[in-house]
Amino acid sequence: MVIKRGIKLENRNSQSGYLFDRAQKCIPGGVNSPVRAFRAVGGTPRFMQRAEGDRLYDVDGNEYIDYVCAFGPGILGHSIPRVVEALQRMCEKGFCFGAPTEQEVQLAELIAEMVPSIEVSRLVNSGTEAVMSAIRAARGFTGRDMIVKFRGCYHGHSDGLLVKAGSGAMTTSVPDSAGVPTGYTNDTKIAEYNDRAGVENIFKENPGKIAAVIVEPVAANMGVVPPEAGFLEFLRDITKKDGALLIFDEVITGFRLSLGGAQSYYGIEPDITVLGKVVGGGIPIGVYGGRREIMNMVSPVGPVYQAGTLSGNPIATTAGIETLRILRDNPEIYRNLDEKAGKIAGRVQDAGKGRVQVNRVGSLITVFFTPHPVRTYEDAAASDTDSYARYFHFLLDHGIYLPPSQFEAMFVSEALTEQDLEKTCECIEAFFETETSLEE
Ligand SMILES: *Cc1c(COP(=O)(O)O)cnc(C)c1O
């Protein structure tokens, strides 16, 4: 294999360049979700045409080994025949009835069977919507308003959660986004991930006022930052003592770290779990669920209102059911994912010794361009994003599609072949060699 140094030429004559120009005239920034615009790494986003197995194919006829997996859903890879066939059969019968279907029951049963803390669940259309609804249920159940979230954890784009923190102050919360009145975030307290003392302080200052602590059990939206030993247990204990609920946002980790998600992986049961991404097999879906007494707060049983025209539609549920059944019936998938991801992480860490810190939990990986261990938001934020951008483009030029930001997880899929894994590792090694030779 010939590996050349990636040189980023803006190819305005490419189909992707042409489509991106057109897109920017009619869609904000040319994209329907910001990170797709490549602003964190520069260059022109690739417009994709189709995907199969571990490959993405763009409109210019280029082919890429995919490590984004649609930012999580693609745990099995793309266009899995069994899922595609089930979807085709369902499409012929109809795709939206505005009335209950058997598929909703099947999916809720599968979720309850797999996720330890979920007895009852409600389907919505996105992770954002699921988190928003989970928080409403937690507030309704506890009769309290305050929410604790962690800096660097992402829980979708609903108003009350678009906060990282006011500069260093733990008690004031300033919205991250324009258009969010401070009134919406006043009840959101910010703590540092893996910092027990900070969480203790918030509880000490606000006894009996906190409805819930929401956390990504493995932080994966500041790059991958694992929970330190005892951190999740600590959150479980402190919430229980205060009468607050613990919400695990398992939109990424659900069905990804294990069939039962992070809660099975670490053996900690939250009160409410939020799911998305994998559970829809690539079709829009979100889920929130938990113990019966909590979920009984939700309309039409209880007073917490929540509804959705397209919620639980048979296309999304069919993709979810087939995906979860494949995962359930092939438990070796999680061992395979762990092995493949372990190989990649090990090779990158060796090749980039002294330059990168590789964090990995199961099939979630981030290569941080920093020589220091990354255990907090601050550690992650100190990464050299210019180096990441060079790394990203070098690999993109060699047909390897990584997340277009230092702060997104790299996802490994079951479809990744040994051959493609090897090619990826060789390209990464070549990247670090050229970086070294440039310095010399
Ligand atoms: C992606 C994500 C969400 C939001 O889900 P959407 O389907 O994009 O609305 C929420 N929480 C976490 C942890 C996520 O990774």
Short mmCIF file of C-alpha atoms and ligand atoms in Angstrom, two decimals:
data_model
loop_
_atom_site.label_atom_id
_atom_site.label_comp_id
_atom_site.label_asym_id
_atom_site.label_seq_id
_atom_site.Cartn_x
_atom_site.Cartn_y
_atom_site.Cartn_z
CA MET A 1 0.00 0.00 0.00
CA VAL A 2 1.30 3.44 -0.89
CA ILE A 3 0.63 5.94 1.83
CA LYS A 4 1.23 9.53 0.89
CA ARG A 5 1.00 12.56 3.04
CA GLY A 6 -2.51 13.96 3.01
CA ILE A 7 -2.59 17.35 1.35
CA LYS A 8 -5.87 19.13 1.69
CA LEU A 9 -6.85 20.54 -1.66
CA GLU A 10 -10.21 22.23 -1.77
CA ASN A 11 -11.65 20.47 -4.72
CA ARG A 12 -14.42 22.79 -5.79
CA ASN A 13 -14.96 20.64 -8.85
CA SER A 14 -15.99 17.64 -6.81
CA GLN A 15 -19.63 16.66 -6.54
CA SER A 16 -19.36 17.09 -2.78
CA GLY A 17 -18.02 20.63 -3.26
CA TYR A 18 -20.80 21.41 -5.71
CA LEU A 19 -23.49 20.02 -3.39
CA PHE A 20 -21.99 21.81 -0.39
CA ASP A 21 -22.20 25.13 -2.26
CA ARG A 22 -25.82 24.45 -3.13
CA ALA A 23 -26.58 23.26 0.41
CA GLN A 24 -25.18 26.40 1.99
CA LYS A 25 -27.69 28.48 0.02
CA CYS A 26 -30.72 26.67 1.41
CA ILE A 27 -29.66 25.00 4.71
CA PRO A 28 -27.85 26.78 7.59
CA GLY A 29 -24.17 26.00 7.07
CA GLY A 30 -25.21 23.44 4.47
CA VAL A 31 -25.95 20.76 7.08
CA ASN A 32 -28.76 19.55 9.31
CA SER A 33 -26.50 18.90 12.30
CA PRO A 34 -23.50 21.19 12.89
CA VAL A 35 -20.59 18.75 13.29
CA ARG A 36 -21.22 17.40 9.78
CA ALA A 37 -20.04 20.73 8.34
CA PHE A 38 -16.36 19.87 9.11
CA ARG A 39 -15.82 23.24 10.79
CA ALA A 40 -13.72 21.62 13.53
CA VAL A 41 -11.32 20.12 10.98
CA GLY A 42 -11.75 22.35 7.93
CA GLY A 43 -12.36 21.25 4.36
CA THR A 44 -15.41 20.16 2.44
CA PRO A 45 -17.79 17.62 3.94
CA ARG A 46 -18.26 14.50 1.87
CA PHE A 47 -21.79 14.00 0.64
CA MET A 48 -22.64 10.35 0.97
CA GLN A 49 -24.62 8.31 -1.48
CA ARG A 50 -24.84 4.89 0.09
CA ALA A 51 -23.34 2.66 2.74
CA GLU A 52 -22.83 -1.04 3.12
CA GLY A 53 -21.08 -3.12 5.77
CA ASP A 54 -18.19 -1.07 7.15
CA ARG A 55 -18.06 1.23 4.09
CA LEU A 56 -19.42 4.63 3.12
CA TYR A 57 -19.57 5.69 -0.54
CA ASP A 58 -19.62 9.38 -1.47
CA VAL A 59 -21.08 11.15 -4.51
CA ASP A 60 -17.63 11.35 -6.17
CA GLY A 61 -17.16 7.60 -6.12
CA ASN A 62 -14.80 7.57 -3.13
CA GLU A 63 -15.08 4.83 -0.57
CA TYR A 64 -14.36 5.06 3.15
CA ILE A 65 -13.99 2.67 6.06
CA ASP A 66 -16.54 4.08 8.47
CA TYR A 67 -15.64 4.84 12.10
CA VAL A 68 -18.49 7.28 12.68
CA CYS A 69 -21.30 4.75 12.31
CA ALA A 70 -23.79 7.62 12.03
CA PHE A 71 -22.48 8.84 15.43
CA GLY A 72 -23.56 5.63 17.11
CA PRO A 73 -26.53 3.81 15.57
CA GLY A 74 -24.47 1.72 13.14
CA ILE A 75 -23.19 -0.86 15.63
CA LEU A 76 -23.74 -3.69 13.14
CA GLY A 77 -22.54 -1.71 10.14
CA HIS A 78 -24.70 -0.50 7.26
CA SER A 79 -27.50 -2.04 5.21
CA ILE A 80 -27.76 -5.23 7.23
CA PRO A 81 -29.85 -7.52 4.96
CA ARG A 82 -32.13 -8.78 7.75
CA VAL A 83 -32.97 -5.22 8.83
CA VAL A 84 -33.41 -4.01 5.25
CA GLU A 85 -35.79 -6.88 4.42
CA ALA A 86 -37.87 -6.29 7.53
CA LEU A 87 -38.13 -2.59 6.66
CA GLN A 88 -39.16 -3.35 3.08
CA ARG A 89 -41.91 -5.69 4.29
CA MET A 90 -43.16 -3.08 6.76
CA CYS A 91 -43.11 -0.26 4.18
CA GLU A 92 -45.47 -2.24 2.00
CA LYS A 93 -47.95 -2.50 4.86
CA GLY A 94 -47.78 1.17 5.81
CA PHE A 95 -45.58 3.41 7.85
CA CYS A 96 -47.70 5.57 10.06
CA PHE A 97 -51.06 4.73 11.56
CA GLY A 98 -51.61 7.12 14.47
CA ALA A 99 -52.77 4.07 16.41
CA PRO A 100 -50.93 1.46 18.47
CA THR A 101 -49.07 -1.42 16.79
CA GLU A 102 -47.70 -4.77 17.91
CA GLN A 103 -44.18 -3.58 17.03
CA GLU A 104 -44.27 -1.01 19.82
CA VAL A 105 -45.08 -3.73 22.32
CA GLN A 106 -42.33 -5.97 20.94
CA LEU A 107 -39.73 -3.22 21.18
CA ALA A 108 -40.78 -2.21 24.72
CA GLU A 109 -40.62 -5.88 25.75
CA LEU A 110 -37.15 -6.29 24.23
CA ILE A 111 -35.92 -3.16 26.01
CA ALA A 112 -37.34 -4.32 29.36
CA GLU A 113 -35.73 -7.73 28.83
CA MET A 114 -32.29 -6.27 28.07
CA VAL A 115 -31.94 -3.11 30.16
CA PRO A 116 -31.90 -4.01 33.87
CA SER A 117 -33.50 -0.85 35.30
CA ILE A 118 -36.29 -0.46 32.72
CA GLU A 119 -39.70 -1.93 33.44
CA VAL A 120 -41.77 0.54 31.46
CA SER A 121 -40.63 2.72 28.56
CA ARG A 122 -42.03 5.37 26.24
CA LEU A 123 -40.90 5.84 22.64
CA VAL A 124 -40.19 9.26 21.17
CA ASN A 125 -38.37 10.42 18.02
CA SER A 126 -34.89 11.48 19.11
CA GLY A 127 -32.45 11.39 21.98
CA THR A 128 -33.09 15.09 22.60
CA GLU A 129 -36.80 14.50 22.98
CA ALA A 130 -36.23 11.50 25.23
CA VAL A 131 -33.96 13.43 27.61
CA MET A 132 -36.34 16.37 27.71
CA SER A 133 -39.22 14.04 28.57
CA ALA A 134 -37.18 12.06 31.12
CA ILE A 135 -36.41 15.26 33.00
CA ARG A 136 -40.05 16.29 32.99
CA ALA A 137 -40.97 12.87 34.41
CA ALA A 138 -38.25 13.18 37.09
CA ARG A 139 -39.51 16.62 38.08
CA GLY A 140 -43.10 15.39 38.11
CA PHE A 141 -42.20 12.37 40.22
CA THR A 142 -40.06 14.19 42.80
CA GLY A 143 -41.97 17.48 42.85
CA ARG A 144 -38.57 19.23 42.58
CA ASP A 145 -37.15 21.50 39.88
CA MET A 146 -33.36 21.39 40.05
CA ILE A 147 -31.23 19.27 37.71
CA VAL A 148 -27.51 18.51 38.01
CA LYS A 149 -25.56 17.91 34.81
CA PHE A 150 -21.86 17.56 34.07
CA ARG A 151 -19.71 19.88 32.04
CA GLY A 152 -18.86 18.27 28.72
CA CYS A 153 -21.78 15.83 28.82
CA TYR A 154 -24.25 16.30 25.97
CA HIS A 155 -27.91 15.52 26.42
CA GLY A 156 -29.39 16.86 23.21
CA HIS A 157 -30.36 20.42 22.39
CA SER A 158 -33.34 21.11 24.66
CA ASP A 159 -33.17 24.52 26.36
CA GLY A 160 -32.55 23.53 29.98
CA LEU A 161 -29.60 21.31 29.10
CA LEU A 162 -27.65 23.60 26.78
CA VAL A 163 -25.29 24.65 29.55
CA LYS A 164 -21.74 23.73 30.34
CA ALA A 165 -21.13 26.21 33.14
CA GLY A 166 -20.63 29.87 33.92
CA SER A 167 -16.88 30.45 34.00
CA GLY A 168 -15.80 28.20 36.80
CA ALA A 169 -18.78 29.05 39.00
CA MET A 170 -20.72 26.02 40.01
CA THR A 171 -23.74 27.88 41.23
CA THR A 172 -24.55 30.02 38.21
CA SER A 173 -25.63 28.53 34.92
CA VAL A 174 -25.32 30.47 31.72
CA PRO A 175 -26.79 29.11 28.49
CA ASP A 176 -24.28 27.97 25.86
CA SER A 177 -26.57 28.87 23.03
CA ALA A 178 -28.12 32.13 21.94
CA GLY A 179 -31.89 31.97 22.10
CA VAL A 180 -32.01 30.21 25.47
CA PRO A 181 -33.38 32.55 28.16
CA THR A 182 -31.39 32.27 31.40
CA GLY A 183 -34.71 31.45 33.08
CA TYR A 184 -34.61 28.08 31.33
CA THR A 185 -31.25 27.13 32.77
CA ASN A 186 -31.54 28.63 36.27
CA ASP A 187 -32.48 25.23 37.63
CA THR A 188 -29.57 23.46 35.92
CA LYS A 189 -26.52 23.07 38.16
CA ILE A 190 -23.20 22.16 36.61
CA ALA A 191 -20.69 19.74 38.10
CA GLU A 192 -17.38 18.43 36.79
CA TYR A 193 -17.30 14.87 35.47
CA ASN A 194 -15.44 12.53 37.84
CA ASP A 195 -15.45 15.18 40.59
CA ARG A 196 -17.27 13.86 43.64
CA ALA A 197 -16.57 16.85 45.90
CA GLY A 198 -18.27 19.21 43.44
CA VAL A 199 -21.41 17.06 43.36
CA GLU A 200 -21.38 16.82 47.16
CA ASN A 201 -21.27 20.61 47.42
CA ILE A 202 -24.25 21.04 45.13
CA PHE A 203 -26.26 18.61 47.25
CA LYS A 204 -25.10 20.31 50.45
CA GLU A 205 -26.21 23.71 49.16
CA ASN A 206 -29.53 22.44 47.82
CA PRO A 207 -30.84 19.72 50.12
CA GLY A 208 -34.18 18.27 49.06
CA LYS A 209 -34.30 20.46 45.95
CA ILE A 210 -32.64 18.33 43.29
CA ALA A 211 -35.00 16.36 41.07
CA ALA A 212 -32.28 14.44 39.26
CA VAL A 213 -28.65 14.06 38.38
CA ILE A 214 -28.24 13.32 34.69
CA VAL A 215 -25.01 11.80 33.42
CA GLU A 216 -23.52 9.99 30.47
CA PRO A 217 -22.27 6.90 32.34
CA VAL A 218 -19.34 6.95 29.93
CA ALA A 219 -18.88 10.51 28.71
CA ALA A 220 -18.64 10.33 24.93
CA ASN A 221 -19.41 13.87 23.81
CA MET A 222 -16.16 15.51 24.95
CA GLY A 223 -14.35 12.63 23.38
CA VAL A 224 -14.51 9.41 25.38
CA VAL A 225 -13.91 9.96 29.09
CA PRO A 226 -14.61 6.91 31.26
CA PRO A 227 -16.07 7.20 34.74
CA GLU A 228 -13.39 6.69 37.39
CA ALA A 229 -13.77 3.70 39.69
CA GLY A 230 -16.52 4.44 42.19
CA PHE A 231 -17.85 7.58 40.47
CA LEU A 232 -21.13 6.03 39.24
CA GLU A 233 -21.63 4.24 42.60
CA PHE A 234 -21.10 7.57 44.31
CA LEU A 235 -23.78 9.19 42.13
CA ARG A 236 -26.12 6.30 42.88
CA ASP A 237 -25.60 6.71 46.64
CA ILE A 238 -25.81 10.48 46.90
CA THR A 239 -29.00 10.71 44.81
CA LYS A 240 -30.67 7.93 46.77
CA LYS A 241 -29.81 9.56 50.10
CA ASP A 242 -31.30 12.88 49.02
CA GLY A 243 -34.39 11.46 47.34
CA ALA A 244 -33.21 12.66 43.93
CA LEU A 245 -33.35 10.45 40.84
CA LEU A 246 -30.34 9.26 38.87
CA ILE A 247 -30.79 9.49 35.10
CA PHE A 248 -28.36 7.62 32.87
CA ASP A 249 -28.24 9.13 29.40
CA GLU A 250 -27.39 5.94 27.54
CA VAL A 251 -28.15 7.33 24.08
CA ILE A 252 -24.61 6.31 23.06
CA THR A 253 -23.78 3.57 25.58
CA GLY A 254 -27.12 1.75 25.39
CA PHE A 255 -26.75 -1.58 23.51
CA ARG A 256 -23.22 -0.38 22.65
CA LEU A 257 -21.16 -1.37 25.70
CA SER A 258 -23.28 -4.44 26.33
CA LEU A 259 -26.86 -5.60 25.71
CA GLY A 260 -27.83 -3.85 28.93
CA GLY A 261 -25.72 -0.77 28.18
CA ALA A 262 -23.43 0.94 30.69
CA GLN A 263 -25.68 -0.01 33.61
CA SER A 264 -24.98 -3.70 32.96
CA TYR A 265 -21.35 -3.02 32.12
CA TYR A 266 -20.74 -1.25 35.45
CA GLY A 267 -23.48 -2.89 37.49
CA ILE A 268 -25.23 0.33 38.56
CA GLU A 269 -28.99 0.79 38.20
CA PRO A 270 -30.26 4.29 37.51
CA ASP A 271 -33.86 5.35 38.15
CA ILE A 272 -34.46 6.53 34.60
CA THR A 273 -32.61 5.51 31.44
CA VAL A 274 -32.56 7.41 28.17
CA LEU A 275 -31.86 5.53 24.94
CA GLY A 276 -31.45 6.52 21.29
CA LYS A 277 -29.09 5.84 18.39
CA VAL A 278 -28.61 2.01 18.37
CA VAL A 279 -32.18 1.36 19.57
CA GLY A 280 -33.52 2.76 16.28
CA GLY A 281 -31.04 0.90 14.08
CA GLY A 282 -30.49 4.14 12.14
CA ILE A 283 -34.11 5.33 11.96
CA PRO A 284 -35.07 8.26 14.24
CA ILE A 285 -36.08 7.05 17.68
CA GLY A 286 -35.59 7.87 21.34
CA VAL A 287 -36.67 6.04 24.48
CA TYR A 288 -37.01 6.91 28.14
CA GLY A 289 -37.91 4.36 30.73
CA GLY A 290 -37.51 3.17 34.27
CA ARG A 291 -39.38 1.77 37.23
CA ARG A 292 -43.13 1.47 36.88
CA GLU A 293 -43.89 3.93 39.70
CA ILE A 294 -41.85 6.65 37.94
CA MET A 295 -43.15 5.96 34.44
CA ASN A 296 -46.71 5.92 35.81
CA MET A 297 -46.31 9.70 36.13
CA VAL A 298 -46.50 9.94 32.34
CA SER A 299 -49.69 10.73 30.45
CA PRO A 300 -52.28 9.18 30.04
CA VAL A 301 -51.68 7.35 33.37
CA GLY A 302 -50.23 10.31 35.26
CA PRO A 303 -50.09 14.11 35.17
CA VAL A 304 -46.80 14.55 33.23
CA TYR A 305 -47.82 15.36 29.66
CA GLN A 306 -45.86 13.97 26.74
CA ALA A 307 -47.03 12.98 23.25
CA GLY A 308 -45.83 12.49 19.66
CA THR A 309 -47.52 12.17 16.26
CA LEU A 310 -44.82 9.89 14.83
CA SER A 311 -43.76 8.27 18.11
CA GLY A 312 -43.44 4.50 17.92
CA ASN A 313 -44.02 4.47 14.16
CA PRO A 314 -43.69 0.98 12.70
CA ILE A 315 -40.66 1.81 10.53
CA ALA A 316 -38.53 2.95 13.47
CA THR A 317 -39.73 0.14 15.71
CA THR A 318 -39.11 -2.49 13.03
CA ALA A 319 -35.50 -1.32 12.54
CA GLY A 320 -35.05 -1.27 16.32
CA ILE A 321 -36.55 -4.71 16.90
CA GLU A 322 -34.41 -6.37 14.22
CA THR A 323 -31.24 -4.65 15.41
CA LEU A 324 -31.81 -5.59 19.06
CA ARG A 325 -32.68 -9.18 18.16
CA ILE A 326 -29.45 -9.55 16.19
CA LEU A 327 -27.50 -8.21 19.17
CA ARG A 328 -29.35 -10.46 21.61
CA ASP A 329 -28.98 -13.61 19.51
CA ASN A 330 -25.27 -13.06 18.81
CA PRO A 331 -23.67 -12.26 22.16
CA GLU A 332 -20.19 -12.76 20.66
CA ILE A 333 -20.68 -9.40 18.90
CA TYR A 334 -19.65 -7.52 22.06
CA ARG A 335 -16.52 -9.63 22.45
CA ASN A 336 -15.63 -9.01 18.80
CA LEU A 337 -16.19 -5.26 19.10
CA ASP A 338 -14.05 -5.09 22.21
CA GLU A 339 -11.26 -7.03 20.54
CA LYS A 340 -11.24 -4.94 17.37
CA ALA A 341 -11.41 -1.66 19.24
CA GLY A 342 -8.68 -2.86 21.60
CA LYS A 343 -6.41 -3.62 18.65
CA ILE A 344 -6.91 -0.20 17.11
CA ALA A 345 -6.49 1.64 20.42
CA GLY A 346 -3.28 -0.27 21.18
CA ARG A 347 -1.74 0.39 17.76
CA VAL A 348 -2.60 4.11 17.89
CA GLN A 349 -1.25 4.48 21.40
CA ASP A 350 2.04 2.83 20.33
CA ALA A 351 2.35 4.82 17.12
CA GLY A 352 1.53 8.12 18.79
CA LYS A 353 3.46 7.54 22.00
CA GLY A 354 4.05 10.80 23.84
CA ARG A 355 1.71 12.68 21.51
CA VAL A 356 -1.66 11.10 22.09
CA GLN A 357 -3.73 9.67 24.86
CA VAL A 358 -6.12 6.97 23.72
CA ASN A 359 -9.25 6.54 25.83
CA ARG A 360 -11.40 3.49 25.16
CA VAL A 361 -14.40 1.80 26.69
CA GLY A 362 -15.61 -1.17 24.64
CA SER A 363 -16.08 -0.05 21.04
CA LEU A 364 -15.92 3.67 21.89
CA ILE A 365 -12.51 5.27 21.31
CA THR A 366 -11.04 8.76 21.33
CA VAL A 367 -7.51 9.59 20.29
CA PHE A 368 -6.79 12.79 22.22
CA PHE A 369 -3.88 14.83 20.91
CA THR A 370 -2.38 15.51 24.31
CA PRO A 371 0.46 13.77 26.14
CA HIS A 372 -1.51 13.82 29.41
CA PRO A 373 -4.16 11.42 30.70
CA VAL A 374 -7.71 12.63 29.99
CA ARG A 375 -10.06 12.16 32.92
CA THR A 376 -11.90 15.49 33.01
CA TYR A 377 -13.44 18.03 30.66
CA GLU A 378 -10.45 20.29 31.21
CA ASP A 379 -8.01 17.54 30.21
CA ALA A 380 -10.01 16.87 27.04
CA ALA A 381 -10.31 20.55 26.16
CA ALA A 382 -6.51 20.92 26.37
CA SER A 383 -6.07 18.69 23.30
CA ASP A 384 -4.35 20.02 20.20
CA THR A 385 -7.22 20.31 17.74
CA ASP A 386 -4.91 21.35 14.85
CA SER A 387 -3.07 18.04 15.12
CA TYR A 388 -6.40 16.25 15.23
CA ALA A 389 -7.47 18.05 12.04
CA ARG A 390 -4.26 16.91 10.25
CA TYR A 391 -4.81 13.37 11.48
CA PHE A 392 -8.43 13.45 10.33
CA HIS A 393 -7.60 14.68 6.82
CA PHE A 394 -4.66 12.33 6.38
CA LEU A 395 -6.95 9.40 7.11
CA LEU A 396 -9.83 10.79 5.07
CA ASP A 397 -7.51 11.08 2.07
CA HIS A 398 -6.67 7.42 2.53
CA GLY A 399 -10.26 6.30 2.65
CA ILE A 400 -10.81 6.23 6.41
CA TYR A 401 -13.72 8.17 7.84
CA LEU A 402 -13.17 9.39 11.41
CA PRO A 403 -15.39 11.72 13.43
CA PRO A 404 -14.80 15.27 12.14
CA SER A 405 -13.98 16.62 15.60
CA GLN A 406 -11.54 15.87 18.40
CA PHE A 407 -14.47 15.78 20.77
CA GLU A 408 -16.59 13.05 19.18
CA ALA A 409 -16.16 9.34 19.81
CA MET A 410 -14.82 7.00 17.15
CA PHE A 411 -17.20 4.04 16.78
CA VAL A 412 -16.25 0.51 15.79
CA SER A 413 -18.85 -1.67 14.08
CA GLU A 414 -19.37 -5.39 13.89
CA ALA A 415 -19.01 -5.09 10.11
CA LEU A 416 -15.39 -3.87 10.33
CA THR A 417 -13.27 -6.51 8.60
CA GLU A 418 -9.81 -7.62 9.74
CA GLN A 419 -8.40 -6.35 6.47
CA ASP A 420 -9.91 -2.89 6.91
CA LEU A 421 -8.80 -2.79 10.52
CA GLU A 422 -5.24 -3.57 9.42
CA LYS A 423 -5.35 -0.91 6.71
CA THR A 424 -6.59 1.61 9.27
CA CYS A 425 -3.77 0.82 11.70
CA GLU A 426 -1.15 1.08 8.93
CA CYS A 427 -2.49 4.46 7.85
CA ILE A 428 -2.46 5.73 11.41
CA GLU A 429 1.14 4.54 11.84
CA ALA A 430 2.06 6.26 8.58
CA PHE A 431 0.48 9.47 9.83
CA PHE A 432 2.59 9.53 12.97
CA GLU A 433 5.72 8.74 10.93
CA THR A 434 5.14 11.69 8.60
CA GLU A 435 4.45 13.94 11.60
CA THR A 436 7.76 12.90 13.10
CA SER A 437 9.70 13.33 9.85
CA LEU A 438 8.20 16.80 9.40
CA GLU A 439 9.60 17.82 12.77
CA GLU A 440 13.08 16.51 11.97
C1 LIG B 1 -26.75 12.02 20.50
C2 LIG B 1 -27.02 12.21 21.94
C3 LIG B 1 -28.21 12.81 22.40
C4 LIG B 1 -29.19 13.45 21.48
O1 LIG B 1 -29.80 12.54 20.62
P1 LIG B 1 -30.43 13.08 19.23
O2 LIG B 1 -31.08 11.86 18.67
O3 LIG B 1 -29.29 13.61 18.44
O4 LIG B 1 -31.40 14.15 19.60
C5 LIG B 1 -28.45 12.83 23.76
N1 LIG B 1 -27.56 12.30 24.62
C6 LIG B 1 -26.41 11.73 24.22
C7 LIG B 1 -25.49 11.15 25.24
C8 LIG B 1 -26.10 11.70 22.87
O5 LIG B 1 -24.92 11.18 22.48
#
